[in-house]
Short mmCIF file of C-alpha atoms (C1' of nucleotides) in Angstrom, two decimals:
data_model
loop_
_atom_site.label_atom_id
_atom_site.label_comp_id
_atom_site.label_asym_id
_atom_site.label_seq_id
_atom_site.Cartn_x
_atom_site.Cartn_y
_atom_site.Cartn_z
CA MET A 7 172.15 129.93 -60.60
CA SER A 8 169.63 128.15 -59.26
CA ASN A 9 169.61 125.09 -57.42
CA SER A 10 167.97 123.05 -60.31
CA ILE A 11 170.40 123.75 -63.05
CA SER A 12 171.31 120.22 -63.89
CA SER A 13 167.88 119.46 -65.04
CA GLU A 14 166.92 122.84 -66.47
CA ARG A 15 170.40 122.72 -68.76
CA ARG A 16 169.51 118.98 -69.60
CA SER A 17 166.27 119.93 -71.33
CA GLY A 18 167.85 123.00 -72.72
CA GLU A 19 170.60 121.37 -74.57
CA GLU A 20 168.25 118.51 -75.57
CA THR A 21 166.28 121.18 -77.64
CA ARG A 22 169.39 122.75 -78.87
CA SER A 23 170.36 119.67 -80.63
CA GLN A 24 167.22 118.80 -81.81
CA ILE A 25 167.40 122.46 -83.16
CA LEU A 26 170.81 121.40 -84.68
CA SER A 27 169.85 118.40 -86.15
CA ILE A 28 166.91 119.82 -88.09
CA ALA A 29 168.55 122.82 -89.32
CA LEU A 30 171.49 120.73 -90.78
CA LYS A 31 168.63 118.47 -92.71
CA PHE A 32 166.86 121.54 -94.27
CA PHE A 33 170.37 123.42 -94.93
CA ILE A 34 171.32 120.64 -96.97
CA GLU A 35 167.90 120.02 -98.37
CA LYS A 36 166.86 123.76 -99.38
CA GLY A 37 170.19 125.70 -98.60
CA TYR A 38 171.13 127.94 -96.03
CA GLU A 39 169.72 130.70 -97.37
CA SER A 40 166.59 129.40 -98.72
CA THR A 41 165.69 127.85 -94.99
CA SER A 42 163.84 130.37 -92.62
CA ILE A 43 164.13 130.32 -88.62
CA ARG A 44 160.36 129.32 -89.25
CA ASP A 45 160.71 126.66 -91.14
CA ILE A 46 162.85 125.16 -88.02
CA ALA A 47 160.80 126.33 -85.80
CA GLU A 48 157.66 124.60 -87.52
CA ALA A 49 159.38 121.08 -87.78
CA LEU A 50 160.22 121.16 -83.73
CA GLY A 51 156.43 122.18 -83.22
CA MET A 52 157.61 125.66 -81.89
CA THR A 53 157.48 129.40 -82.80
CA LYS A 54 160.43 131.76 -84.26
CA SER A 55 160.59 133.32 -81.03
CA SER A 56 161.40 130.45 -78.93
CA LEU A 57 164.00 129.61 -81.12
CA TYR A 58 166.07 132.85 -80.75
CA TYR A 59 165.81 131.56 -77.02
CA HIS A 60 168.44 129.02 -77.89
CA PHE A 61 170.79 130.57 -80.86
CA ARG A 62 171.25 134.24 -81.26
CA SER A 63 171.08 134.46 -84.93
CA LYS A 64 170.41 131.97 -87.81
CA GLU A 65 174.23 132.20 -88.74
CA GLU A 66 175.02 130.94 -85.02
CA ILE A 67 173.23 127.78 -85.84
CA LEU A 68 175.04 127.18 -89.45
CA ILE A 69 178.37 128.05 -87.59
CA ASN A 70 177.62 125.65 -84.74
CA LEU A 71 176.99 122.74 -87.48
CA ILE A 72 180.34 123.62 -89.37
CA GLN A 73 182.69 123.80 -85.98
CA LEU A 74 181.79 120.05 -85.28
CA ARG A 75 184.31 119.33 -88.00
CA TYR A 76 187.26 120.81 -86.79
CA ALA A 77 187.48 118.60 -83.19
CA GLN A 78 188.30 115.26 -85.75
CA LEU A 79 190.81 117.44 -88.06
CA GLU A 80 192.85 118.49 -85.44
CA GLU A 81 192.82 114.79 -83.97
CA LEU A 82 194.36 113.91 -87.37
CA LEU A 83 196.66 116.86 -87.47
CA GLU A 84 198.25 115.72 -84.14
CA TRP A 85 198.58 112.29 -85.58
CA LEU A 86 200.14 113.57 -88.59
CA ASP A 87 202.81 115.24 -86.77
CA ASN A 88 204.21 112.41 -84.78
CA GLN A 89 204.45 109.95 -88.11
CA PRO A 90 207.98 109.87 -89.73
CA MET A 91 207.95 111.22 -93.65
CA ALA A 92 207.64 108.60 -95.76
CA PRO A 93 206.13 107.89 -99.29
CA ASP A 94 202.98 106.41 -98.18
CA LEU A 95 202.71 108.51 -95.63
CA LEU A 96 199.64 110.69 -97.87
CA GLU A 97 197.87 107.65 -98.67
CA ARG A 98 197.67 106.70 -95.31
CA THR A 99 196.72 110.11 -94.02
CA ALA A 100 194.17 109.71 -96.76
CA HIS A 101 193.09 106.53 -95.43
CA ARG A 102 192.73 107.32 -91.59
CA TRP A 103 190.41 110.42 -92.60
CA ILE A 104 188.29 108.37 -94.33
CA ASP A 105 188.24 105.48 -91.89
CA CYS A 106 187.05 107.91 -88.94
CA THR A 107 184.30 109.35 -91.14
CA THR A 108 181.11 108.77 -89.21
CA ILE A 109 177.64 109.17 -90.87
CA GLU A 110 176.87 112.55 -88.95
CA ARG A 111 180.23 113.74 -90.05
CA LEU A 112 179.47 113.01 -93.72
CA GLN A 113 176.60 115.14 -93.27
CA VAL A 114 178.41 118.15 -92.10
CA MET A 115 180.55 117.79 -94.84
CA ILE A 116 177.81 117.72 -97.23
CA LEU A 117 176.37 120.97 -95.31
CA ALA A 118 179.99 122.50 -96.23
CA HIS A 119 179.67 121.33 -99.68
CA THR A 120 176.53 122.64 -100.62
CA ASN A 121 176.42 125.88 -99.19
CA GLN A 122 180.30 127.48 -99.85
CA PRO A 123 179.00 130.82 -100.48
CA VAL A 124 177.88 131.94 -96.79
CA ILE A 125 180.58 129.54 -95.24
CA LEU A 126 183.02 131.72 -97.34
CA ARG A 127 181.41 134.39 -96.32
CA LEU A 128 181.20 133.79 -92.42
CA ARG A 129 185.04 133.10 -92.87
CA GLU A 130 186.07 136.62 -94.35
CA THR A 131 183.80 138.41 -91.57
CA GLY A 132 186.37 137.10 -88.95
CA GLN A 133 184.04 134.18 -87.71
CA ASP A 134 186.06 131.15 -86.18
CA ILE A 135 185.70 129.19 -89.20
CA ARG A 136 188.77 127.69 -90.23
CA SER A 137 189.56 126.10 -94.08
CA GLY A 138 189.74 122.24 -93.76
CA PHE A 139 192.99 120.55 -94.93
CA GLN A 140 195.27 123.68 -95.48
CA ASP A 141 197.45 122.41 -92.57
CA ILE A 142 197.25 119.10 -93.25
CA ILE A 143 198.06 119.83 -96.88
CA ASN A 144 201.07 121.84 -95.89
CA ARG A 145 202.58 118.96 -94.71
CA PHE A 146 203.27 117.50 -97.78
CA VAL A 147 203.32 120.71 -100.18
CA ASP A 148 204.94 124.42 -99.77
CA ASN A 149 204.69 127.09 -102.14
CA ASN A 150 207.32 126.35 -104.14
CA SER A 151 205.57 123.14 -105.06
CA SER A 152 204.16 123.11 -108.48
CA ALA A 153 200.51 123.47 -109.26
CA GLU A 154 200.05 119.94 -110.46
CA ALA A 155 201.66 118.37 -106.81
CA ARG A 156 199.60 120.84 -104.56
CA LEU A 157 196.07 120.28 -106.37
CA LEU A 158 196.69 116.65 -106.20
CA VAL A 159 197.41 116.59 -102.82
CA ARG A 160 194.26 118.30 -102.17
CA MET A 161 192.20 115.72 -103.97
CA THR A 162 193.78 113.06 -102.46
CA LEU A 163 192.91 114.21 -99.30
CA ASP A 164 189.51 114.89 -100.28
CA THR A 165 188.27 112.21 -102.16
CA ILE A 166 185.28 111.83 -99.90
CA SER A 167 183.59 115.05 -101.20
CA ALA A 168 184.31 113.95 -104.61
CA ALA A 169 182.69 110.57 -104.21
CA LEU A 170 180.14 112.39 -102.21
CA SER A 171 179.38 114.91 -105.24
CA ALA A 172 179.32 111.99 -107.63
CA SER A 173 176.64 110.17 -105.47
CA ARG A 174 174.06 113.08 -105.51
CA GLY A 175 170.85 112.30 -106.73
CA THR A 176 171.29 108.27 -106.30
CA ASN A 177 170.77 105.94 -103.66
CA ILE A 178 174.07 104.77 -103.33
CA ASP A 179 174.92 104.44 -99.51
CA PHE A 180 177.24 105.46 -97.21
CA SER A 181 179.51 102.51 -96.86
CA GLU A 182 179.84 102.23 -100.44
CA ILE A 183 180.64 106.20 -100.98
CA LEU A 184 183.47 105.56 -98.12
CA ASN A 185 184.45 102.20 -99.85
CA VAL A 186 185.09 103.96 -103.50
CA ALA A 187 186.92 107.27 -101.68
CA ARG A 188 189.53 105.04 -100.14
CA GLN A 189 190.00 103.46 -103.61
CA THR A 190 190.09 107.02 -105.11
CA ALA A 191 192.62 108.00 -102.28
CA SER A 192 195.02 105.36 -102.91
CA VAL A 193 195.06 105.86 -107.07
CA LEU A 194 195.46 109.96 -106.52
CA SER A 195 198.06 109.34 -103.96
CA ASN A 196 199.99 107.64 -106.35
CA LEU A 197 200.02 110.53 -108.99
CA ALA A 198 200.62 113.26 -106.32
CA VAL A 199 204.11 111.42 -104.65
CA GLY A 200 204.97 111.32 -108.51
CA ALA A 201 204.17 114.71 -108.89
CA ILE A 202 206.16 115.62 -105.56
CA SER A 203 209.20 113.75 -106.53
CA ALA A 204 209.14 115.50 -110.07
CA ASP A 205 209.40 118.88 -108.32
CA HIS A 206 212.23 117.33 -106.11
CA ARG A 207 214.31 116.27 -109.04
CA GLN A 208 213.57 119.46 -110.96
CA SER A 209 214.94 121.86 -108.00
CA SER A 210 218.00 119.80 -107.50
CA MET L 1226 158.30 145.56 -135.78
CA SER L 1227 160.05 149.03 -137.14
CA ASN L 1228 162.41 149.84 -139.61
CA SER L 1229 165.30 149.85 -137.11
CA ILE L 1230 164.98 146.16 -135.81
CA SER L 1231 168.44 145.19 -136.65
CA SER L 1232 170.18 147.79 -134.60
CA GLU L 1233 167.55 147.66 -131.39
CA ARG L 1234 168.00 144.31 -131.27
CA ARG L 1235 171.42 144.01 -131.32
CA SER L 1236 171.63 146.57 -127.99
CA GLY L 1237 169.02 144.68 -126.43
CA GLU L 1238 170.69 141.12 -126.77
CA GLU L 1239 174.28 142.93 -125.73
CA THR L 1240 172.57 144.53 -122.64
CA ARG L 1241 170.96 140.64 -122.18
CA SER L 1242 174.51 139.20 -122.41
CA GLN L 1243 175.72 141.59 -119.62
CA ILE L 1244 173.25 141.04 -117.12
CA LEU L 1245 173.78 136.83 -117.69
CA SER L 1246 177.57 137.73 -117.23
CA ILE L 1247 177.21 140.01 -114.18
CA ALA L 1248 174.86 137.47 -112.75
CA LEU L 1249 176.82 134.56 -113.26
CA LYS L 1250 179.57 135.99 -111.12
CA PHE L 1251 177.54 137.13 -108.39
CA PHE L 1252 175.84 133.65 -108.37
CA ILE L 1253 179.34 132.13 -107.94
CA GLU L 1254 180.64 134.67 -105.29
CA LYS L 1255 178.00 135.36 -103.11
CA GLY L 1256 175.20 132.24 -104.13
CA TYR L 1257 172.05 132.76 -105.98
CA GLU L 1258 169.46 133.37 -103.20
CA SER L 1259 172.32 136.24 -101.63
CA THR L 1260 172.24 137.84 -104.70
CA SER L 1261 169.36 140.61 -105.63
CA ILE L 1262 168.22 141.56 -108.60
CA ARG L 1263 169.37 145.02 -107.53
CA ASP L 1264 172.95 143.92 -106.88
CA ILE L 1265 172.96 142.68 -110.54
CA ALA L 1266 171.19 145.82 -111.72
CA GLU L 1267 173.30 148.44 -110.05
CA ALA L 1268 176.67 146.85 -111.04
CA LEU L 1269 175.25 147.39 -114.59
CA GLY L 1270 174.40 151.01 -113.57
CA MET L 1271 170.49 150.39 -114.20
CA THR L 1272 167.44 149.89 -111.89
CA LYS L 1273 165.91 146.91 -111.07
CA SER L 1274 163.02 147.36 -113.39
CA SER L 1275 165.16 148.30 -116.21
CA LEU L 1276 166.29 144.69 -115.66
CA TYR L 1277 163.00 143.03 -115.83
CA TYR L 1278 162.79 144.22 -119.31
CA HIS L 1279 164.89 141.58 -120.41
CA PHE L 1280 163.95 138.73 -117.82
CA ARG L 1281 160.72 137.96 -116.34
CA SER L 1282 162.62 137.12 -113.12
CA LYS L 1283 165.63 135.68 -111.23
CA GLU L 1284 164.63 132.50 -111.98
CA GLU L 1285 164.93 132.73 -115.68
CA ILE L 1286 168.48 134.56 -114.92
CA LEU L 1287 169.84 131.52 -113.65
CA ILE L 1288 167.99 128.84 -116.17
CA ASN L 1289 169.66 130.65 -119.07
CA LEU L 1290 173.10 130.12 -117.56
CA ILE L 1291 172.23 126.62 -116.47
CA GLN L 1292 171.29 125.64 -120.02
CA LEU L 1293 174.36 126.95 -121.58
CA ARG L 1294 175.73 123.64 -120.58
CA TYR L 1295 173.95 121.24 -122.32
CA ALA L 1296 174.45 121.78 -126.13
CA GLN L 1297 177.95 120.77 -125.51
CA LEU L 1298 176.89 117.61 -123.88
CA GLU L 1299 174.57 116.75 -126.19
CA GLU L 1300 177.16 116.69 -128.70
CA LEU L 1301 179.32 114.38 -126.61
CA LEU L 1302 176.27 112.03 -126.19
CA GLU L 1303 176.00 112.15 -130.02
CA TRP L 1304 179.60 111.26 -130.11
CA LEU L 1305 179.19 108.27 -127.94
CA ASP L 1306 176.39 106.88 -129.57
CA ASN L 1307 179.07 106.72 -132.92
CA GLN L 1308 181.62 104.74 -130.79
CA PRO L 1309 182.03 100.87 -130.41
CA MET L 1310 182.18 99.56 -126.92
CA ALA L 1311 185.94 98.97 -126.07
CA PRO L 1312 187.57 99.00 -122.44
CA ASP L 1313 189.35 102.38 -122.98
CA LEU L 1314 185.58 104.02 -124.33
CA LEU L 1315 185.26 105.57 -120.78
CA GLU L 1316 188.59 106.93 -120.41
CA ARG L 1317 188.33 108.60 -124.35
CA THR L 1318 184.78 109.79 -123.20
CA ALA L 1319 186.20 111.75 -120.24
CA HIS L 1320 189.30 112.99 -121.81
CA ARG L 1321 187.07 114.40 -125.02
CA TRP L 1322 185.00 115.84 -122.28
CA ILE L 1323 187.71 117.65 -120.38
CA ASP L 1324 189.65 118.65 -123.77
CA CYS L 1325 186.29 120.55 -125.04
CA THR L 1326 185.86 122.37 -121.94
CA THR L 1327 186.17 125.93 -122.11
CA ILE L 1328 186.63 128.64 -119.20
CA GLU L 1329 183.29 130.06 -120.07
CA ARG L 1330 181.80 126.28 -119.22
CA LEU L 1331 184.19 125.89 -116.36
CA GLN L 1332 182.28 128.78 -114.56
CA VAL L 1333 178.67 127.51 -115.45
CA MET L 1334 179.86 124.42 -113.87
CA ILE L 1335 181.00 126.13 -111.06
CA LEU L 1336 177.52 127.79 -110.97
CA ALA L 1337 176.27 124.69 -110.72
CA HIS L 1338 178.16 123.28 -108.20
CA THR L 1339 177.89 126.26 -106.06
CA ASN L 1340 174.28 126.37 -106.01
CA GLN L 1341 172.98 122.79 -106.00
CA PRO L 1342 169.67 123.06 -103.38
CA VAL L 1343 168.03 125.88 -105.92
CA ILE L 1344 168.86 124.01 -109.00
CA LEU L 1345 167.49 120.68 -107.48
CA ARG L 1346 164.11 122.56 -106.78
CA LEU L 1347 163.95 123.98 -110.27
CA ARG L 1348 163.89 120.32 -111.72
CA GLU L 1349 161.79 119.46 -109.66
CA THR L 1350 159.09 122.15 -110.33
CA GLY L 1351 159.25 121.10 -113.86
CA GLN L 1352 161.79 123.57 -115.27
CA ASP L 1353 163.83 122.14 -118.24
CA ILE L 1354 166.71 121.60 -116.43
CA ARG L 1355 168.29 118.01 -117.31
CA SER L 1356 170.87 116.30 -114.49
CA GLY L 1357 174.21 116.53 -116.46
CA PHE L 1358 175.97 113.01 -117.04
CA GLN L 1359 172.78 110.69 -116.49
CA ASP L 1360 172.55 109.82 -120.21
CA ILE L 1361 176.12 109.35 -120.43
CA ILE L 1362 176.63 107.12 -117.53
CA ASN L 1363 173.99 104.90 -118.86
CA ARG L 1364 175.84 103.97 -121.57
CA PHE L 1365 178.81 102.27 -119.40
CA VAL L 1366 176.63 100.84 -116.35
CA ASP L 1367 172.71 100.15 -115.74
CA ASN L 1368 170.61 99.70 -112.56
CA ASN L 1369 171.95 95.91 -112.35
CA SER L 1370 175.51 97.23 -112.10
CA SER L 1371 177.05 97.33 -108.47
CA ALA L 1372 176.79 100.88 -106.51
CA GLU L 1373 180.73 100.46 -106.39
CA ALA L 1374 180.91 100.83 -110.70
CA ARG L 1375 178.03 103.08 -110.94
CA LEU L 1376 179.78 105.58 -108.50
CA LEU L 1377 183.23 104.90 -110.19
CA VAL L 1378 181.82 105.75 -113.67
CA ARG L 1379 180.46 108.82 -111.98
CA MET L 1380 183.40 109.96 -110.88
CA THR L 1381 185.53 109.24 -113.72
CA LEU L 1382 183.52 111.52 -116.00
CA ASP L 1383 183.01 114.06 -113.22
CA THR L 1384 187.01 115.29 -112.69
CA ILE L 1385 186.85 118.24 -113.75
CA SER L 1386 184.41 119.17 -111.07
CA ALA L 1387 186.56 117.35 -108.38
CA ALA L 1388 189.34 119.56 -109.23
CA LEU L 1389 187.88 122.47 -109.00
CA SER L 1390 186.32 121.64 -105.60
CA ALA L 1391 189.69 120.75 -104.45
CA SER L 1392 191.43 124.14 -105.82
CA ARG L 1393 189.04 126.63 -104.25
CA GLY L 1394 190.59 129.29 -102.25
CA THR L 1395 193.91 128.66 -104.13
CA ASN L 1396 195.26 130.48 -107.17
CA ILE L 1397 195.92 127.39 -109.32
CA ASP L 1398 195.18 128.02 -112.81
CA PHE L 1399 192.35 126.97 -115.49
CA SER L 1400 194.68 124.65 -117.51
CA GLU L 1401 196.16 123.14 -114.57
CA ILE L 1402 193.16 121.99 -113.39
CA LEU L 1403 192.25 120.50 -116.83
CA ASN L 1404 195.60 118.65 -116.74
CA VAL L 1405 194.93 117.35 -113.21
CA ALA L 1406 191.57 116.41 -114.34
CA ARG L 1407 192.93 114.49 -117.06
CA GLN L 1408 195.35 112.45 -114.98
CA THR L 1409 192.83 111.55 -112.76
CA ALA L 1410 190.09 110.13 -115.37
CA SER L 1411 192.66 107.84 -116.38
CA VAL L 1412 193.22 106.36 -113.27
CA LEU L 1413 189.65 106.17 -112.08
CA SER L 1414 188.63 104.70 -115.61
CA ASN L 1415 191.04 101.58 -114.71
CA LEU L 1416 189.18 101.47 -111.29
CA ALA L 1417 185.45 102.02 -113.01
CA VAL L 1418 186.15 99.37 -115.57
CA GLY L 1419 187.80 96.88 -113.18
CA ALA L 1420 184.54 96.83 -111.17
CA ILE L 1421 182.26 96.83 -114.37
CA SER L 1422 184.52 93.85 -115.32
CA ALA L 1423 184.03 92.25 -111.62
CA ASP L 1424 180.09 92.60 -112.14
CA HIS L 1425 180.24 91.06 -115.57
CA ARG L 1426 182.36 87.75 -114.19
CA GLN L 1427 179.72 87.76 -111.01
CA SER L 1428 176.71 87.87 -112.91
CA SER L 1429 177.75 85.03 -115.62
"C1'" DG K 724 161.31 128.38 -71.77
"C1'" DT K 725 157.33 129.40 -74.83
"C1'" DC K 726 153.89 132.67 -76.31
"C1'" DT K 727 151.85 136.82 -79.09
"C1'" DA K 728 152.60 141.01 -81.27
"C1'" DT K 729 155.20 143.45 -83.34
"C1'" DA K 730 159.39 146.61 -85.55
"C1'" DT K 731 162.36 146.83 -89.19
"C1'" DT K 732 164.11 145.73 -93.47
"C1'" DT K 733 164.67 143.65 -97.95
"C1'" DC K 734 163.17 140.91 -101.47
"C1'" DG K 735 160.74 140.22 -106.06
"C1'" DA K 736 158.07 141.68 -108.95
"C1'" DT K 737 154.32 145.58 -111.61
"C1'" DA K 738 152.14 149.82 -113.47
"C1'" DG K 739 152.83 153.54 -115.95
"C1'" DA K 740 155.42 157.78 -117.35
"C1'" DC K 741 158.75 159.13 -120.43
"C1'" DG X 474 164.58 150.52 -123.18
"C1'" DT X 475 165.02 152.99 -118.92
"C1'" DC X 476 162.98 155.49 -115.45
"C1'" DT X 477 160.05 156.68 -110.72
"C1'" DA X 478 156.91 155.13 -107.53
"C1'" DT X 479 154.91 151.49 -105.09
"C1'" DC X 480 152.82 146.91 -103.80
"C1'" DG X 481 152.60 142.85 -101.22
"C1'" DA X 482 154.89 138.93 -99.59
"C1'" DA X 483 158.53 137.06 -96.62
"C1'" DA X 484 162.30 137.50 -93.70
"C1'" DT X 485 165.18 138.20 -89.43
"C1'" DA X 486 164.86 140.02 -84.95
"C1'" DT X 487 162.95 141.90 -80.55
"C1'" DA X 488 160.07 143.02 -76.64
"C1'" DG X 489 157.07 141.91 -72.92
"C1'" DA X 490 153.48 138.80 -70.86
"C1'" DC X 491 153.08 134.45 -68.96
#
DNA sequence: GTCTATATTTCGATAGAC
DNA sequence: GTCTATCGAAATATAGAC
């Protein structure tokens, strides 16, 4: 409300993003519950109270981090809605998703992966945390599809998580994870499309 | 030390296994850190103090649960050491692992999957928590192998985790998860063996 | 925007009676 | 083997000075 909003805003936003960055690091390494506000504050050379100026609660920090994920998921959904259905559409969708994955988003995926209980709890208490791939999955299968087909479609779209999970504790780097995720998506999409076709043959 | 040890022992062991069972359920649903000793005790109709008679600490409960996993991993390793190396050995190893997976062990895998930070911390503080597949993976690749080959072997052996993770939030059942894990292991083992062969061609 | 000081709660764990 | 009572530590969060 003063005439120096811009500069005040700037430094405020910088501190905010530093907090998010450190919090992401701790939440991945130690887990959300084992990371205290104090851990985050002290790593930034400030006190707990200062941190509460920027975020109302610890949950709000987590929610901010998680939501970074959805903008790109919606872009992918918009792209998908403009594609004609084709046998290789699932594979192309998975590849498109992998190709637009940056190292920052990969870290958010690790966060979501290593803190499933609290994220599930937030979702149940009505926070704005949507479940990731559901809308995209529904483009390929429905509730009449076999469990096999539904699961294979999910796995095809989520090979990054599978590669990430398998790479835990190793020094395998970012680009290699995406490379392997790509290969895996290709072979899994074949299995998925086969299962979907089998469903259709059975229902006709 | 009395002459009624057997009956006393019996009821003690039963309480112990009830505690482990409830703790497993809570650790999966709420996460280890968000589950209090009180949660576990009250679910069993007892107090916190009574629980401390059976387990020294909350950590000890978790460690007991995690260790249920290793007996069968060692059986698999012993079987593997008696097999001659063959191109399809990786696939057969993965299938053997999947085929001996009970629903109880699947739950322990979910536990390990949803509580990675604390399990990693226990391992670092010298508790007897070994990392799962490392010994088995080393039978197929070494540090000279490409990152691609190493990661693909890991993923081939860990398709249960991938299928489990993808099935979160759905009602897809146990047998279908194992079925899909089997199919996935087959196609991934082909990729892995291809990558290993490529390594050998390059080094010779 | 950052600080000191503190309120409030909850946790893991122990002591000791029965 | 289970209980009541309690300790001490650490957590989230707030109030108010600067």
